[in-house]
Tab-separated table of C-alpha atoms in Angstrom:
chain	number	residue	atom	x	y	z
A	1	UNK	CA	103.420	109.356	86.538
A	2	UNK	CA	102.470	108.808	89.624
A	3	UNK	CA	101.194	111.376	91.754
A	4	UNK	CA	101.859	110.709	95.909
A	5	UNK	CA	99.871	112.359	98.147
A	6	UNK	CA	101.186	110.224	101.497
A	7	UNK	CA	104.623	110.042	103.121
A	8	UNK	CA	104.250	106.476	103.958
A	9	UNK	CA	103.057	105.823	100.424
A	10	UNK	CA	106.180	107.593	98.750
A	11	UNK	CA	108.661	106.205	101.509
A	12	UNK	CA	107.219	102.456	100.482
A	13	UNK	CA	107.532	103.888	96.552
A	14	UNK	CA	111.404	105.044	97.046
A	15	UNK	CA	112.299	101.425	98.374
A	16	UNK	CA	112.045	100.656	95.038
A	17	UNK	CA	114.019	102.984	93.371
A	18	UNK	CA	117.060	101.849	95.276
A	19	UNK	CA	119.107	101.006	91.676
A	20	UNK	CA	117.669	104.673	90.255
A	21	UNK	CA	119.566	107.875	90.010
A	22	UNK	CA	117.314	110.052	91.252
A	23	UNK	CA	116.380	113.869	90.551
A	24	UNK	CA	114.535	116.072	92.852
A	25	UNK	CA	113.200	119.241	92.000
A	26	UNK	CA	111.231	120.868	95.051
A	27	UNK	CA	108.498	123.742	94.011
A	28	UNK	CA	105.597	125.600	95.376
A	29	UNK	CA	103.676	124.554	92.339
A	30	UNK	CA	102.372	127.298	89.518
A	31	UNK	CA	105.133	126.120	87.396
A	32	UNK	CA	106.552	128.185	84.485
A	33	UNK	CA	109.301	127.611	81.978
A	34	UNK	CA	111.904	127.977	84.758
A	35	UNK	CA	110.043	124.641	86.877
A	36	UNK	CA	110.710	123.704	83.377
A	37	UNK	CA	114.159	124.083	82.759
A	38	UNK	CA	114.814	122.356	86.194
A	39	UNK	CA	112.883	119.281	85.284
A	40	UNK	CA	114.314	119.233	81.798
A	41	UNK	CA	117.956	118.717	83.050
A	42	UNK	CA	116.900	116.056	86.112
A	43	UNK	CA	115.235	114.277	83.454
A	44	UNK	CA	118.234	114.744	80.863
A	45	UNK	CA	120.848	113.566	84.039
A	46	UNK	CA	118.677	110.761	86.355
A	47	UNK	CA	116.375	107.526	85.921
A	48	UNK	CA	114.076	108.635	87.650
A	49	UNK	CA	112.787	112.329	88.071
A	50	UNK	CA	110.378	113.660	91.611
A	51	UNK	CA	108.940	117.350	91.379
A	52	UNK	CA	107.498	118.450	94.588
A	53	UNK	CA	104.798	121.098	94.758
A	54	UNK	CA	104.223	122.087	98.535
A	55	UNK	CA	103.366	125.722	99.274
A	56	UNK	CA	105.765	126.002	102.264
A	57	UNK	CA	104.091	128.404	105.250
A	58	UNK	CA	106.804	128.454	107.656
A	59	UNK	CA	108.743	130.431	104.644
A	60	UNK	CA	106.008	133.253	104.588
A	61	UNK	CA	106.281	135.955	107.029
A	62	UNK	CA	103.010	137.770	105.314
A	63	UNK	CA	100.209	136.174	105.309
A	64	UNK	CA	98.515	137.750	102.660
A	65	UNK	CA	101.324	136.972	100.156
A	66	UNK	CA	100.524	132.862	101.182
A	67	UNK	CA	96.964	133.787	101.284
A	68	UNK	CA	97.163	134.763	97.388
A	69	UNK	CA	100.323	132.225	96.144
A	70	UNK	CA	98.937	131.428	92.924
A	71	UNK	CA	97.482	127.277	93.229
A	72	UNK	CA	96.980	126.231	89.765
A	73	UNK	CA	97.452	121.859	90.526
A	74	UNK	CA	95.919	120.845	87.294
A	75	UNK	CA	97.900	123.105	84.876
A	76	UNK	CA	101.300	121.519	86.375
A	77	UNK	CA	100.271	118.303	86.995
A	78	UNK	CA	99.840	119.025	83.138
A	79	UNK	CA	103.010	120.255	82.437
A	80	UNK	CA	105.076	117.700	84.372
A	81	UNK	CA	103.292	114.556	82.824
A	82	UNK	CA	104.064	116.279	79.364
A	83	UNK	CA	108.009	116.640	80.083
A	84	UNK	CA	108.244	113.036	81.190
A	85	UNK	CA	108.513	113.260	85.181
A	86	UNK	CA	108.057	110.259	87.038
A	87	UNK	CA	106.542	111.014	90.204
A	88	UNK	CA	105.070	114.132	91.561
A	89	UNK	CA	104.917	114.089	95.459
A	90	UNK	CA	102.147	116.230	96.797
A	91	UNK	CA	102.308	116.926	100.778
A	92	UNK	CA	99.903	118.637	103.308
A	93	UNK	CA	100.857	120.615	105.797
A	94	UNK	CA	100.087	118.648	108.693
A	95	UNK	CA	102.088	115.981	107.310
A	96	UNK	CA	105.409	117.991	106.451
A	97	UNK	CA	104.883	119.914	110.022
A	98	UNK	CA	103.394	117.033	112.209
A	99	UNK	CA	105.224	119.098	115.180
A	100	UNK	CA	103.835	122.522	114.598
A	101	UNK	CA	106.737	123.718	113.897
A	102	UNK	CA	108.762	123.362	116.607
A	103	UNK	CA	112.464	121.940	115.047
A	104	UNK	CA	113.768	124.123	112.695
A	105	UNK	CA	117.077	125.051	111.041
A	106	UNK	CA	118.544	128.252	111.536
A	107	UNK	CA	121.425	129.948	110.158
A	108	UNK	CA	122.854	132.268	111.643
A	109	UNK	CA	125.151	134.495	109.585
A	110	UNK	CA	123.783	134.805	105.441
A	111	UNK	CA	120.331	133.913	106.072
A	112	UNK	CA	120.099	137.769	107.923
A	113	UNK	CA	121.444	139.525	105.163
A	114	UNK	CA	119.824	140.166	101.624
A	115	UNK	CA	116.583	138.452	102.039
A	116	UNK	CA	116.465	137.676	105.016
A	117	UNK	CA	116.827	141.233	106.514
A	118	UNK	CA	113.227	141.797	104.591
A	119	UNK	CA	111.792	138.410	105.470
A	120	UNK	CA	112.225	137.330	108.831
A	121	UNK	CA	112.230	133.919	109.419
A	122	UNK	CA	112.263	133.346	105.576
A	123	UNK	CA	114.966	131.146	105.363
A	124	UNK	CA	114.321	129.059	108.572
A	125	UNK	CA	111.059	127.395	106.529
A	126	UNK	CA	113.098	126.903	103.680
A	127	UNK	CA	116.070	125.537	104.895
A	128	UNK	CA	113.652	123.449	107.540
A	129	UNK	CA	110.654	122.487	104.258
A	130	UNK	CA	114.287	121.241	102.119
A	131	UNK	CA	116.015	119.092	104.359
A	132	UNK	CA	112.584	117.384	105.069
A	133	UNK	CA	112.224	117.037	101.601
A	134	UNK	CA	115.742	115.749	101.091
A	135	UNK	CA	115.463	112.952	104.020
A	136	UNK	CA	111.854	111.428	102.238
A	137	UNK	CA	113.013	111.540	98.895
A	138	UNK	CA	116.621	110.445	99.640
A	139	UNK	CA	117.666	112.379	95.581
A	140	UNK	CA	121.247	111.935	94.104
A	141	UNK	CA	120.887	115.148	92.760
A	142	UNK	CA	118.486	118.027	93.617
A	143	UNK	CA	117.731	121.245	91.159
A	144	UNK	CA	117.482	124.817	91.555
A	145	UNK	CA	117.351	127.937	89.879
A	146	UNK	CA	120.058	130.806	90.500
A	147	UNK	CA	117.342	133.436	90.438
A	148	UNK	CA	117.512	132.574	94.037
A	149	UNK	CA	120.712	132.649	94.416
A	150	UNK	CA	120.510	133.133	98.485
A	151	UNK	CA	118.458	130.028	98.951
A	152	UNK	CA	120.937	128.268	96.684
A	153	UNK	CA	123.948	129.234	98.020
A	154	UNK	CA	122.442	128.903	101.998
A	155	UNK	CA	120.617	125.183	100.887
A	156	UNK	CA	124.216	124.423	99.485
A	157	UNK	CA	126.202	125.355	102.639
A	158	UNK	CA	123.414	123.343	104.733
A	159	UNK	CA	124.200	120.269	102.454
A	160	UNK	CA	127.574	120.623	102.874
A	161	UNK	CA	127.724	121.192	106.643
A	162	UNK	CA	124.889	118.441	107.493
A	163	UNK	CA	127.276	116.035	105.670
A	164	UNK	CA	124.310	115.181	103.617
A	165	UNK	CA	124.903	113.081	99.814
A	166	UNK	CA	123.457	115.231	97.501
A	167	UNK	CA	124.391	117.248	94.906
A	168	UNK	CA	123.052	120.554	94.629
A	169	UNK	CA	122.755	121.769	91.049
A	170	UNK	CA	122.462	125.779	89.981
A	171	UNK	CA	120.983	126.170	87.220
A	172	UNK	CA	120.893	129.333	85.263
A	173	UNK	CA	117.652	132.526	85.453
A	174	UNK	CA	115.446	131.574	82.673
A	175	UNK	CA	114.037	135.039	81.081
A	176	UNK	CA	111.186	136.231	79.337
A	177	UNK	CA	112.137	138.742	76.083
A	178	UNK	CA	112.510	141.576	77.713
A	179	UNK	CA	114.890	139.888	80.835
A	180	UNK	CA	113.158	140.427	83.108
A	181	UNK	CA	113.268	137.035	85.477
A	182	UNK	CA	110.058	134.528	85.245
A	183	UNK	CA	108.628	134.199	88.471
A	184	UNK	CA	104.980	133.187	89.905
A	185	UNK	CA	104.880	136.363	91.506
A	186	UNK	CA	105.010	138.034	87.558
A	187	UNK	CA	101.391	137.208	86.977
A	188	UNK	CA	100.509	140.077	89.276
A	189	UNK	CA	102.066	143.034	87.537
A	190	UNK	CA	99.669	144.894	85.529
A	191	UNK	CA	100.642	145.082	81.786
A	192	UNK	CA	102.380	149.024	82.627
A	193	UNK	CA	103.854	147.512	85.600
A	194	UNK	CA	105.631	144.827	83.684
A	195	UNK	CA	107.154	147.147	80.691
A	196	UNK	CA	108.348	149.441	84.245
A	197	UNK	CA	109.498	145.730	85.923
A	198	UNK	CA	111.412	144.854	82.458
A	199	UNK	CA	113.799	148.083	83.679
A	200	UNK	CA	115.020	146.093	86.912
A	201	UNK	CA	117.156	143.438	85.184
A	202	UNK	CA	118.975	145.642	83.112
A	203	UNK	CA	119.466	148.848	85.505
A	204	UNK	CA	120.565	145.868	88.428
A	205	UNK	CA	123.880	144.976	86.297
A	206	UNK	CA	124.556	148.073	84.724
A	207	UNK	CA	128.344	149.390	85.738
A	208	UNK	CA	127.602	152.050	87.822
A	209	UNK	CA	127.880	152.723	91.654
A	210	UNK	CA	125.629	151.101	93.768
A	211	UNK	CA	124.199	154.794	94.822
A	212	UNK	CA	123.085	155.127	91.183
A	213	UNK	CA	121.524	152.150	90.360
A	214	UNK	CA	119.205	152.401	93.751
A	215	UNK	CA	118.325	156.243	92.933
A	216	UNK	CA	117.753	155.265	89.122
A	217	UNK	CA	115.772	152.492	89.999
A	218	UNK	CA	113.669	155.039	93.321
A	219	UNK	CA	113.488	157.853	90.513
A	220	UNK	CA	111.427	155.414	87.888
A	221	UNK	CA	109.052	154.391	90.676
A	222	UNK	CA	110.331	150.997	92.182
A	223	UNK	CA	110.608	150.742	96.194
A	224	UNK	CA	114.205	149.792	96.841
A	225	UNK	CA	114.158	147.343	99.380
A	226	UNK	CA	117.863	146.585	98.589
A	227	UNK	CA	121.077	146.852	95.820
A	228	UNK	CA	123.918	145.213	97.317
A	229	UNK	CA	126.976	143.504	96.144
A	230	UNK	CA	128.180	140.375	98.026
A	231	UNK	CA	130.940	137.712	96.850
A	232	UNK	CA	131.073	137.412	93.409
A	233	UNK	CA	127.654	138.559	93.096
A	234	UNK	CA	125.317	141.733	93.012
A	235	UNK	CA	121.844	141.341	94.540
A	236	UNK	CA	118.546	143.767	94.473
A	237	UNK	CA	115.058	143.150	95.718
A	238	UNK	CA	112.202	145.723	94.806
A	239	UNK	CA	108.612	146.501	94.827
A	240	UNK	CA	106.163	147.846	92.409
A	241	UNK	CA	102.812	148.064	93.852
A	242	UNK	CA	102.413	144.796	95.845
A	243	UNK	CA	104.644	142.652	93.970
A	244	UNK	CA	108.283	141.809	95.229
A	245	UNK	CA	111.193	141.283	92.475
A	246	UNK	CA	113.859	140.021	93.119
A	247	UNK	CA	117.214	139.305	91.070
A	248	UNK	CA	120.938	139.115	90.770
A	249	UNK	CA	124.027	139.135	88.631
A	250	UNK	CA	127.826	138.893	88.170
A	251	UNK	CA	128.985	141.993	89.455
A	252	UNK	CA	130.533	144.043	86.644
A	253	UNK	CA	134.298	143.931	86.750
A	254	UNK	CA	135.925	147.257	87.164
A	255	UNK	CA	138.284	148.513	89.548
A	256	UNK	CA	135.416	150.571	91.409
A	257	UNK	CA	133.098	147.897	91.945
A	258	UNK	CA	136.061	145.698	93.524
A	259	UNK	CA	136.528	148.719	95.846
A	260	UNK	CA	133.147	148.599	96.679
A	261	UNK	CA	132.350	144.589	96.891
A	262	UNK	CA	131.580	143.561	100.094
A	263	UNK	CA	132.659	139.940	100.594
A	264	UNK	CA	130.505	136.876	102.752
A	265	UNK	CA	133.324	134.632	104.082
A	266	UNK	CA	131.535	131.297	103.432
């Protein structure tokens, strides 16, 4: 496994991979079993797999959230090596934003809803850095988890409308034994709050009216940012103290849920 921390060096290596099928998994590090599942699939489906580790500052609208994002590079590299990753691309902020973020990618509809409504500018940062990484890595396939469903849908649309020759591969959400979606933020939960957090996915996917779900979560002590139906999915975001959790499921197929559904037109 090679670790590349220079764009110039990576471009030279990429020239040598013209006859390879390239799989790509972009991350911000602090790898867990969810990331590992993406890497395993890429390794299975491609002759070469590239992992990127870059804590992207432009997608954080809270400076405190950025500063406390866990950085576990040595452990991440051990995981990648054990899995059989071929290259780890590890750029810094100056490399990725030589323009100081003067140029950005903005989507003007879906990105303003759900997460975008509560995290202004978040998806500008996500789409901008993903496009930059796509332009550098030039993958044939890129792998994204379905836990971040809104991000996944936006990236799929960006690839389509910008005519990028990349296949976006959605990968199932990986959960712990309680059903809680794996996330780097989970490590900030106390034992007591992790038990509470484990109730979030079951309630979110319950066959109840949205108002009932919001009320039940609130009564348990969650601060609810949103619980909404979009297209065929139900999205939810809650906070427990300072820890924010997001999740999504297929909307329960009942007559009343169809009536309540708010459809997002692609």
